[in-house]
């Protein structure tokens, strides 16, 4: 799907005013081969532990975007090259995480889009803590499972309904 987040905002000012279309703050850096991506949201809430991230990416993505509330932690890389390859293989459109990634060179070779707060070389803990498929808050924006996510070079949008 071809889109520009700027055009989506311009064409949906009523949704912006009604808060059914939300713009995430410009805190993310871009990784992966896809500069733009979109799809329905799958949600995770984790903190410095990526077991549930792996579990999600091992499942069929079906064009979804994995939205990960990682608690804004900058102490671990939560998604690395192996998980990027899983996401690509299993049909995920992309990943947005309020945390760090690692293995940048490997992730940049993956045919997915990724947005993260930064990069950290240390791998995450692996205790299995967290929860999936719940309403989360990322960078001050509420994301519900099934919300539509639109990401390009200009920003990250969260819409209660598809905009196409």
N, CA and C atoms as an extended XYZ file, in Angstrom:
492
Properties=species:S:1:pos:R:3:atomname:S:1:resname:S:1:resid:I:1 pbc="F F F"
N         0.836       -1.172        0.000 N   UNK     1
C         0.000        0.000        0.000 CA  UNK     1
C         0.888        1.244        0.000 C   UNK     1
N         0.653        2.136       -0.922 N   UNK     2
C         1.382        3.400       -0.958 CA  UNK     2
C         0.625        4.442       -0.149 C   UNK     2
N         1.331        5.134        0.736 N   UNK     3
C         0.729        6.187        1.549 CA  UNK     3
C         1.842        7.114        2.013 C   UNK     3
N         1.440        8.274        2.454 N   UNK     4
C         2.333        9.213        3.128 CA  UNK     4
C         1.619        9.657        4.390 C   UNK     4
N         2.285        9.569        5.532 N   UNK     5
C         1.626        9.935        6.779 CA  UNK     5
C         1.184       11.401        6.769 C   UNK     5
N         1.949       12.257        6.104 N   UNK     6
C         1.537       13.672        6.002 CA  UNK     6
C         0.197       13.782        5.283 C   UNK     6
N         0.061       13.060        4.173 N   UNK     7
C        -1.200       13.093        3.421 CA  UNK     7
C        -2.348       12.488        4.225 C   UNK     7
N        -2.067       11.417        4.964 N   UNK     8
C        -3.106       10.814        5.791 CA  UNK     8
C        -3.580       11.795        6.860 C   UNK     8
N        -2.660       12.539        7.459 N   UNK     9
C        -3.054       13.552        8.450 CA  UNK     9
C        -3.877       14.650        7.796 C   UNK     9
N        -3.433       15.133        6.628 N   UNK    10
C        -4.156       16.208        5.934 CA  UNK    10
C        -5.572       15.782        5.565 C   UNK    10
N        -5.716       14.527        5.140 N   UNK    11
C        -7.019       14.047        4.685 CA  UNK    11
C        -7.937       13.622        5.836 C   UNK    11
N        -7.397       13.567        7.044 N   UNK    12
C        -8.179       13.055        8.174 CA  UNK    12
C        -8.108       13.978        9.388 C   UNK    12
N        -8.213       15.272        9.144 N   UNK    13
C        -8.158       16.228       10.254 CA  UNK    13
C        -9.293       16.006       11.246 C   UNK    13
N       -10.468       15.549       10.752 N   UNK    14
C       -11.577       15.262       11.650 CA  UNK    14
C       -11.227       14.130       12.610 C   UNK    14
N       -10.531       13.113       12.119 N   UNK    15
C       -10.111       12.000       12.980 CA  UNK    15
C        -9.052       12.453       13.986 C   UNK    15
N        -8.159       13.330       13.546 N   UNK    16
C        -7.164       13.873       14.470 CA  UNK    16
C        -7.847       14.646       15.590 C   UNK    16
N        -8.828       15.462       15.241 N   UNK    17
C        -9.562       16.242       16.245 CA  UNK    17
C       -10.348       15.344       17.194 C   UNK    17
N       -10.861       14.238       16.676 N   UNK    18
C       -11.654       13.306       17.484 CA  UNK    18
C       -10.777       12.298       18.239 C   UNK    18
N        -9.470       12.378       18.054 N   UNK    19
C        -8.513       11.444       18.682 CA  UNK    19
C        -8.740        9.993       18.284 C   UNK    19
N        -9.250        9.776       17.071 N   UNK    20
C        -9.327        8.413       16.533 CA  UNK    20
C        -8.176        8.157       15.569 C   UNK    20
N        -7.408        9.200       15.289 N   UNK    21
C        -6.144        9.116       14.565 CA  UNK    21
C        -5.134        9.865       15.418 C   UNK    21
N        -4.087        9.169       15.824 N   UNK    22
C        -3.092        9.728       16.738 CA  UNK    22
C        -1.716        9.719       16.085 C   UNK    22
N        -0.925       10.722       16.410 N   UNK    23
C         0.435       10.831       15.896 CA  UNK    23
C         1.397       10.606       17.051 C   UNK    23
N         2.276        9.623       16.893 N   UNK    24
C         3.264        9.374       17.943 CA  UNK    24
C         4.341       10.454       17.885 C   UNK    24
N         4.926       10.817       19.034 N   UNK    25
C         5.974       11.833       19.029 CA  UNK    25
C         7.197       11.348       18.226 C   UNK    25
N         7.990       12.283       17.725 N   UNK    26
C         9.131       11.914       16.872 CA  UNK    26
C        10.343       11.454       17.688 C   UNK    26
N        10.222       10.295       18.303 N   UNK    27
C        11.288        9.771       19.156 CA  UNK    27
C        11.974        8.533       18.564 C   UNK    27
N        11.489        8.061       17.431 N   UNK    28
C        11.961        6.791       16.886 CA  UNK    28
C        13.018        6.967       15.801 C   UNK    28
N        13.929        6.000       15.749 N   UNK    29
C        14.906        5.908       14.668 CA  UNK    29
C        14.508        4.732       13.774 C   UNK    29
N        14.825        4.840       12.486 N   UNK    30
C        14.403        3.840       11.498 CA  UNK    30
C        15.485        2.793       11.259 C   UNK    30
N        15.034        1.537       11.145 N   UNK    31
C        15.910        0.406       10.832 CA  UNK    31
C        15.145       -0.526        9.900 C   UNK    31
N        15.826       -1.521        9.366 N   UNK    32
C        15.209       -2.463        8.447 CA  UNK    32
C        15.182       -1.895        7.039 C   UNK    32
N        14.894       -2.760        6.066 N   UNK    33
C        14.906       -2.345        4.651 CA  UNK    33
C        13.689       -1.549        4.237 C   UNK    33
N        12.577       -1.691        4.921 N   UNK    34
C        11.361       -0.997        4.515 CA  UNK    34
C        11.249        0.352        5.225 C   UNK    34
N        11.247        1.404        4.420 N   UNK    35
C        11.117        2.754        4.978 CA  UNK    35
C         9.699        3.043        5.438 C   UNK    35
N         8.730        2.418        4.801 N   UNK    36
C         7.341        2.609        5.204 CA  UNK    36
C         6.672        1.242        5.316 C   UNK    36
N         5.722        1.180        6.244 N   UNK    37
C         4.988       -0.064        6.449 CA  UNK    37
C         3.698        0.256        7.183 C   UNK    37
N         2.743       -0.635        7.065 N   UNK    38
C         1.460       -0.447        7.735 CA  UNK    38
C         0.815       -1.795        7.970 C   UNK    38
N        -0.149       -1.796        8.874 N   UNK    39
C        -0.910       -3.003        9.149 CA  UNK    39
C        -1.584       -2.897       10.495 C   UNK    39
N        -2.436       -3.861       10.800 N   UNK    40
C        -3.088       -3.883       12.102 CA  UNK    40
C        -2.076       -4.189       13.208 C   UNK    40
N        -2.314       -3.626       14.375 N   UNK    41
C        -1.391       -3.775       15.500 CA  UNK    41
C        -1.608       -5.075       16.256 C   UNK    41
N        -0.492       -5.700       16.599 N   UNK    42
C        -0.435       -6.722       17.641 CA  UNK    42
C         0.353       -6.062       18.767 C   UNK    42
N        -0.051       -6.235       20.014 N   UNK    43
C         0.578       -5.495       21.101 CA  UNK    43
C         1.250       -6.395       22.131 C   UNK    43
N         2.355       -5.868       22.674 N   UNK    44
C         3.076       -6.516       23.770 CA  UNK    44
C         3.464       -5.462       24.798 C   UNK    44
N         3.476       -5.865       26.052 N   UNK    45
C         4.031       -5.033       27.120 CA  UNK    45
C         5.090       -5.880       27.815 C   UNK    45
N         6.345       -5.436       27.706 N   UNK    46
C         7.471       -6.154       28.295 CA  UNK    46
C         8.427       -5.131       28.908 C   UNK    46
N         9.347       -5.613       29.724 N   UNK    47
C        10.369       -4.723       30.260 CA  UNK    47
C        11.676       -5.491       30.388 C   UNK    47
N        12.606       -5.165       29.520 N   UNK    48
C        13.960       -5.722       29.537 CA  UNK    48
C        13.983       -7.242       29.418 C   UNK    48
N        12.963       -7.815       28.803 N   UNK    49
C        12.812       -9.260       28.645 CA  UNK    49
C        12.141       -9.501       27.293 C   UNK    49
N        12.786      -10.269       26.413 N   UNK    50
C        12.231      -10.407       25.067 CA  UNK    50
C        11.656      -11.783       24.739 C   UNK    50
N        11.382      -12.597       25.723 N   UNK    51
C        10.818      -13.923       25.450 CA  UNK    51
C         9.484      -13.800       24.700 C   UNK    51
N         8.608      -12.910       25.143 N   UNK    52
C         7.316      -12.749       24.466 CA  UNK    52
C         7.477      -12.119       23.081 C   UNK    52
N         8.515      -11.325       22.884 N   UNK    53
C         8.789      -10.768       21.556 CA  UNK    53
C         9.097      -11.905       20.599 C   UNK    53
N         9.969      -12.815       21.002 N   UNK    54
C        10.294      -13.981       20.169 CA  UNK    54
C         9.040      -14.812       19.910 C   UNK    54
N         8.253      -15.064       20.941 N   UNK    55
C         7.032      -15.861       20.786 CA  UNK    55
C         6.111      -15.223       19.749 C   UNK    55
N         5.935      -13.915       19.833 N   UNK    56
C         5.068      -13.223       18.864 CA  UNK    56
C         5.624      -13.348       17.454 C   UNK    56
N         6.918      -13.108       17.292 N   UNK    57
C         7.511      -13.114       15.947 CA  UNK    57
C         7.627      -14.521       15.364 C   UNK    57
N         7.549      -15.544       16.196 N   UNK    58
C         7.517      -16.928       15.702 CA  UNK    58
C         6.161      -17.276       15.111 C   UNK    58
N         5.145      -16.490       15.426 N   UNK    59
C         3.803      -16.746       14.900 CA  UNK    59
C         3.627      -16.034       13.561 C   UNK    59
N         2.563      -16.394       12.848 N   UNK    60
C         2.283      -15.776       11.552 CA  UNK    60
C         1.933      -14.302       11.752 C   UNK    60
N         2.680      -13.435       11.097 N   UNK    61
C         2.455      -12.007       11.222 CA  UNK    61
C         1.261      -11.523       10.428 C   UNK    61
N         1.021      -12.140        9.287 N   UNK    62
C        -0.124      -11.796        8.429 CA  UNK    62
C        -0.197      -10.296        8.142 C   UNK    62
N         0.973       -9.669        7.941 N   UNK    63
C         0.996       -8.250        7.606 CA  UNK    63
C         0.765       -7.309        8.766 C   UNK    63
N         0.800       -7.827        9.981 N   UNK    64
C         0.587       -6.981       11.158 CA  UNK    64
C         1.871       -6.231       11.545 C   UNK    64
N         1.700       -5.244       12.412 N   UNK    65
C         2.817       -4.492       12.981 CA  UNK    65
C         2.870       -4.823       14.465 C   UNK    65
N         4.021       -5.307       14.931 N   UNK    66
C         4.178       -5.623       16.348 CA  UNK    66
C         4.552       -4.350       17.094 C   UNK    66
N         3.643       -3.901       17.953 N   UNK    67
C         3.828       -2.697       18.759 CA  UNK    67
C         4.256       -3.143       20.158 C   UNK    67
N         5.466       -2.767       20.558 N   UNK    68
C         6.040       -3.246       21.807 CA  UNK    68
C         6.271       -2.090       22.767 C   UNK    68
N         5.502       -2.079       23.850 N   UNK    69
C         5.750       -1.150       24.949 CA  UNK    69
C         6.834       -1.798       25.805 C   UNK    69
N         8.066       -1.327       25.637 N   UNK    70
C         9.202       -1.874       26.377 CA  UNK    70
C         9.607       -0.959       27.526 C   UNK    70
N         8.700       -0.101       27.950 N   UNK    71
C         8.938        0.732       29.112 CA  UNK    71
C        10.010        1.793       28.937 C   UNK    71
N        10.319        2.137       27.683 N   UNK    72
C        11.333        3.155       27.379 CA  UNK    72
C        12.731        2.776       27.866 C   UNK    72
N        12.963        1.513       28.141 N   UNK    73
C        14.276        1.091       28.623 CA  UNK    73
C        15.328        1.232       27.524 C   UNK    73
N        16.459        1.779       27.904 N   UNK    74
C        17.595        1.927       26.994 CA  UNK    74
C        18.771        1.065       27.448 C   UNK    74
N        18.486        0.011       28.239 N   UNK    75
C        19.550       -0.806       28.830 CA  UNK    75
C        19.790       -2.143       28.144 C   UNK    75
N        18.923       -2.526       27.196 N   UNK    76
C        19.073       -3.816       26.521 CA  UNK    76
C        18.593       -3.700       25.081 C   UNK    76
N        19.161       -4.513       24.203 N   UNK    77
C        18.645       -4.654       22.853 CA  UNK    77
C        17.574       -5.724       22.859 C   UNK    77
N        16.338       -5.330       22.589 N   UNK    78
C        15.201       -6.250       22.702 CA  UNK    78
C        14.924       -7.034       21.423 C   UNK    78
N        15.320       -6.484       20.285 N   UNK    79
C        15.120       -7.142       18.994 CA  UNK    79
C        16.454       -7.116       18.271 C   UNK    79
N        16.931       -8.291       17.883 N   UNK    80
C        18.194       -8.397       17.163 CA  UNK    80
C        18.012       -9.070       15.820 C   UNK    80
N        19.121       -9.415       15.211 N   UNK    81
C        19.107       -9.982       13.868 CA  UNK    81
C        18.275      -11.246       13.730 C   UNK    81
N        18.379      -12.154       14.687 N   UNK    82
C        17.602      -13.397       14.598 CA  UNK    82
C        16.103      -13.126       14.637 C   UNK    82
N        15.688      -12.201       15.493 N   UNK    83
C        14.265      -11.875       15.568 CA  UNK    83
C        13.815      -11.115       14.326 C   UNK    83
N        14.680      -10.303       13.768 N   UNK    84
C        14.358       -9.621       12.510 CA  UNK    84
C        14.114      -10.617       11.389 C   UNK    84
N        14.953      -11.642       11.330 N   UNK    85
C        14.770      -12.684       10.311 CA  UNK    85
C        13.468      -13.449       10.537 C   UNK    85
N        13.143      -13.729       11.800 N   UNK    86
C        11.858      -14.383       12.111 CA  UNK    86
C        10.687      -13.528       11.648 C   UNK    86
N        10.760      -12.230       11.931 N   UNK    87
C         9.686      -11.319       11.525 CA  UNK    87
C         9.516      -11.327       10.018 C   UNK    87
N        10.611      -11.277        9.303 N   UNK    88
C        10.566      -11.292        7.835 CA  UNK    88
C         9.979      -12.613        7.331 C   UNK    88
N        10.483      -13.718        7.829 N   UNK    89
C        10.044      -15.044        7.389 CA  UNK    89
C         8.561      -15.276        7.679 C   UNK    89
N         8.084      -14.771        8.803 N   UNK    90
C         6.715      -15.054        9.234 CA  UNK    90
C         5.708      -13.980        8.828 C   UNK    90
N         6.119      -13.049        7.963 N   UNK    91
C         5.152      -12.134        7.360 CA  UNK    91
C         4.734      -10.941        8.185 C   UNK    91
N         5.575      -10.492        9.100 N   UNK    92
C         5.287       -9.263        9.842 CA  UNK    92
C         5.630       -8.065        8.971 C   UNK    92
N         4.788       -7.035        8.995 N   UNK    93
C         5.063       -5.819        8.222 CA  UNK    93
C         6.143       -4.995        8.891 C   UNK    93
N         6.150       -4.992       10.230 N   UNK    94
C         7.138       -4.202       10.933 CA  UNK    94
C         7.019       -4.317       12.427 C   UNK    94
N         7.934       -3.587       13.087 N   UNK    95
C         8.015       -3.572       14.545 CA  UNK    95
C         8.223       -2.123       14.975 C   UNK    95
N         7.484       -1.694       15.987 N   UNK    96
C         7.714       -0.404       16.630 CA  UNK    96
C         7.910       -0.702       18.106 C   UNK    96
N         9.027       -0.230       18.682 N   UNK    97
C         9.346       -0.553       20.063 CA  UNK    97
C         9.829        0.673       20.825 C   UNK    97
N         9.259        0.866       22.005 N   UNK    98
C         9.756        1.926       22.887 CA  UNK    98
C        10.865        1.322       23.748 C   UNK    98
N        11.917        0.972       23.057 N   UNK    99
C        13.105        0.374       23.639 CA  UNK    99
C        14.171        0.316       22.555 C   UNK    99
N        15.193       -0.474       22.793 N   UNK   100
C        16.328       -0.554       21.866 CA  UNK   100
C        16.330       -1.852       21.065 C   UNK   100
N        17.051       -1.783       19.958 N   UNK   101
C        17.329       -2.961       19.141 CA  UNK   101
C        18.840       -3.196       19.178 C   UNK   101
N        19.283       -4.279       18.588 N   UNK   102
C        20.706       -4.586       18.453 CA  UNK   102
C        20.923       -5.278       17.116 C   UNK   102
N        22.164       -5.515       16.731 N   UNK   103
C        22.473       -6.147       15.444 CA  UNK   103
C        21.951       -5.305       14.285 C   UNK   103
N        22.275       -4.030       14.282 N   UNK   104
C        21.748       -3.092       13.292 CA  UNK   104
C        22.023       -3.552       11.869 C   UNK   104
N        23.220       -4.003       11.574 N   UNK   105
C        23.553       -4.427       10.213 CA  UNK   105
C        22.658       -5.575        9.769 C   UNK   105
N        22.428       -6.535       10.652 N   UNK   106
C        21.559       -7.663       10.325 CA  UNK   106
C        20.113       -7.209       10.151 C   UNK   106
N        19.641       -6.337       11.029 N   UNK   107
C        18.260       -5.852       10.918 CA  UNK   107
C        18.064       -5.019        9.661 C   UNK   107
N        19.051       -4.232        9.287 N   UNK   108
C        18.936       -3.417        8.075 CA  UNK   108
C        18.886       -4.264        6.810 C   UNK   108
N        19.276       -5.539        6.898 N   UNK   109
C        19.185       -6.445        5.754 CA  UNK   109
C        17.830       -7.140        5.674 C   UNK   109
N        17.015       -7.018        6.707 N   UNK   110
C        15.712       -7.691        6.749 CA  UNK   110
C        14.661       -6.888        6.002 C   UNK   110
N        13.793       -7.591        5.267 N   UNK   111
C        12.720       -6.962        4.488 CA  UNK   111
C        11.511       -6.691        5.371 C   UNK   111
N        11.717       -5.867        6.386 N   UNK   112
C        10.667       -5.375        7.264 CA  UNK   112
C        11.022       -3.941        7.622 C   UNK   112
N        10.115       -3.248        8.290 N   UNK   113
C        10.407       -1.924        8.822 CA  UNK   113
C        10.467       -2.002       10.334 C   UNK   113
N        11.358       -1.215       10.916 N   UNK   114
C        11.517       -1.206       12.371 CA  UNK   114
C        11.688        0.240       12.823 C   UNK   114
N        11.041        0.581       13.914 N   UNK   115
C        11.259        1.858       14.583 CA  UNK   115
C        11.570        1.547       16.043 C   UNK   115
N        12.645        2.152       16.558 N   UNK   116
C        13.070        1.935       17.940 CA  UNK   116
C        13.646        3.228       18.490 C   UNK   116
N        13.771        3.291       19.803 N   UNK   117
C        14.339        4.476       20.436 CA  UNK   117
C        15.840        4.581       20.221 C   UNK   117
N        16.505        3.444       20.033 N   UNK   118
C        17.951        3.472       19.851 CA  UNK   118
C        18.517        2.078       19.739 C   UNK   118
N        19.817        1.991       19.965 N   UNK   119
C        20.563        0.746       19.807 CA  UNK   119
C        21.348        0.474       21.084 C   UNK   119
N        21.370       -0.787       21.484 N   UNK   120
C        22.171       -1.197       22.643 CA  UNK   120
C        22.720       -2.596       22.353 C   UNK   120
N        24.001       -2.851       22.574 N   UNK   121
C        24.577       -4.150       22.213 CA  UNK   121
C        24.246       -5.296       23.161 C   UNK   121
N        23.782       -4.999       24.356 N   UNK   122
C        23.513       -6.048       25.344 CA  UNK   122
C        22.170       -6.728       25.077 C   UNK   122
N        22.176       -8.071       25.083 N   UNK   123
C        20.913       -8.786       24.871 CA  UNK   123
C        20.038       -8.703       26.116 C   UNK   123
N        18.751       -8.860       25.885 N   UNK   124
C        17.777       -8.709       26.967 CA  UNK   124
C        17.800       -9.899       27.910 C   UNK   124
N        17.081       -9.730       28.987 N   UNK   125
C        16.851      -10.839       29.906 CA  UNK   125
C        15.884      -11.812       29.247 C   UNK   125
N        15.816      -13.008       29.784 N   UNK   126
C        14.946      -14.029       29.198 CA  UNK   126
C        14.213      -14.793       30.302 C   UNK   126
N        13.251      -14.102       30.902 N   UNK   127
C        12.479      -14.701       31.987 CA  UNK   127
C        11.031      -14.987       31.608 C   UNK   127
N        10.571      -14.449       30.487 N   UNK   128
C         9.191      -14.674       30.061 CA  UNK   128
C         8.186      -13.721       30.664 C   UNK   128
N         8.655      -12.627       31.251 N   UNK   129
C         7.736      -11.667       31.874 CA  UNK   129
C         7.107      -10.767       30.821 C   UNK   129
N         5.872      -10.369       31.070 N   UNK   130
C         5.176       -9.455       30.171 CA  UNK   130
C         3.784       -9.963       29.849 C   UNK   130
N         3.137       -9.252       28.908 N   UNK   131
C         1.777       -9.619       28.517 CA  UNK   131
C         1.551       -9.259       27.055 C   UNK   131
N         0.640       -9.992       26.417 N   UNK   132
C         0.331       -9.785       25.001 CA  UNK   132
C        -1.138       -9.452       24.826 C   UNK   132
N        -1.430       -8.810       23.682 N   UNK   133
C        -2.812       -8.528       23.274 CA  UNK   133
C        -3.583       -7.705       24.297 C   UNK   133
N        -2.999       -6.590       24.721 N   UNK   134
C        -3.662       -5.691       25.636 CA  UNK   134
C        -3.470       -4.253       25.163 C   UNK   134
N        -4.247       -3.345       25.713 N   UNK   135
C        -4.088       -1.934       25.401 CA  UNK   135
C        -2.804       -1.456       26.066 C   UNK   135
N        -1.946       -0.791       25.281 N   UNK   136
C        -0.662       -0.312       25.800 CA  UNK   136
C        -0.531        1.182       25.542 C   UNK   136
N         0.412        1.793       26.217 N   UNK   137
C         0.743        3.201       25.983 CA  UNK   137
C         2.191        3.260       25.526 C   UNK   137
N         2.389        3.833       24.340 N   UNK   138
C         3.729        3.959       23.777 CA  UNK   138
C         3.992        5.428       23.486 C   UNK   138
N         5.018        5.973       24.112 N   UNK   139
C         5.383        7.385       23.908 CA  UNK   139
C         4.167        8.285       24.137 C   UNK   139
N         3.335        7.921       25.105 N   UNK   140
C         2.169        8.717       25.438 CA  UNK   140
C         0.953        8.492       24.565 C   UNK   140
N         1.024        7.537       23.658 N   UNK   141
C        -0.083        7.254       22.739 CA  UNK   141
C        -0.654        5.873       23.049 C   UNK   141
N        -1.970        5.801       23.187 N   UNK   142
C        -2.636        4.531       23.442 CA  UNK   142
C        -2.741        3.728       22.154 C   UNK   142
N        -2.355        2.447       22.244 N   UNK   143
C        -2.432        1.526       21.101 CA  UNK   143
C        -3.222        0.304       21.544 C   UNK   143
N        -4.261       -0.023       20.770 N   UNK   144
C        -5.092       -1.186       21.048 CA  UNK   144
C        -4.799       -2.272       20.021 C   UNK   144
N        -4.900       -3.538       20.399 N   UNK   145
C        -4.772       -4.591       19.395 CA  UNK   145
C        -5.777       -4.340       18.275 C   UNK   145
N        -5.320       -4.432       17.037 N   UNK   146
C        -6.194       -4.213       15.889 CA  UNK   146
C        -6.214       -2.796       15.377 C   UNK   146
N        -5.707       -1.809       16.148 N   UNK   147
C        -5.562       -0.454       15.604 CA  UNK   147
C        -4.696       -0.528       14.352 C   UNK   147
N        -4.891        0.409       13.434 N   UNK   148
C        -4.079        0.435       12.218 CA  UNK   148
C        -2.871        1.336       12.423 C   UNK   148
N        -1.709        0.810       12.071 N   UNK   149
C        -0.446        1.517       12.226 CA  UNK   149
C         0.071        1.884       10.836 C   UNK   149
N         0.475        3.140       10.679 N   UNK   150
C         1.046        3.645        9.421 CA  UNK   150
C         2.374        4.308        9.763 C   UNK   150
N         3.447        3.859        9.134 N   UNK   151
C         4.783        4.362        9.446 CA  UNK   151
C         5.508        4.714        8.153 C   UNK   151
N         6.086        5.898        8.119 N   UNK   152
C         6.985        6.272        7.024 CA  UNK   152
C         8.052        7.207        7.578 C   UNK   152
N         8.811        7.837        6.693 N   UNK   153
C         9.905        8.704        7.124 CA  UNK   153
C         9.425        9.907        7.919 C   UNK   153
N         8.154       10.278        7.778 N   UNK   154
C         7.626       11.448        8.476 CA  UNK   154
C         7.007       11.142        9.828 C   UNK   154
N         6.702        9.894       10.116 N   UNK   155
C         6.130        9.629       11.421 CA  UNK   155
C         5.434        8.295       11.565 C   UNK   155
N         4.843        8.128       12.744 N   UNK   156
C         4.110        6.915       13.109 CA  UNK   156
C         2.694        7.335       13.496 C   UNK   156
N         1.700        6.778       12.803 N   UNK   157
C         0.292        7.066       13.072 CA  UNK   157
C        -0.393        5.833       13.634 C   UNK   157
N        -1.342        6.074       14.541 N   UNK   158
C        -2.175        5.018       15.093 CA  UNK   158
C        -3.620        5.421       14.830 C   UNK   158
N        -4.342        4.565       14.099 N   UNK   159
C        -5.731        4.861       13.744 CA  UNK   159
C        -6.648        3.755       14.258 C   UNK   159
N        -7.795        4.168       14.800 N   UNK   160
C        -8.756        3.165       15.250 CA  UNK   160
C        -9.342        2.367       14.080 C   UNK   160
N        -9.325        2.964       12.890 N   UNK   161
C        -9.884        2.317       11.690 CA  UNK   161
C        -8.870        2.387       10.564 C   UNK   161
N        -8.967        1.477        9.595 N   UNK   162
C        -8.077        1.575        8.429 CA  UNK   162
C        -8.344        2.868        7.659 C   UNK   162
N        -7.303        3.459        7.112 N   UNK   163
C        -7.420        4.718        6.374 CA  UNK   163
C        -7.315        4.516        4.867 C   UNK   163
N        -7.435        3.286        4.420 N   UNK   164
C        -7.319        2.996        2.985 CA  UNK   164
C        -8.590        2.303        2.493 C   UNK   164
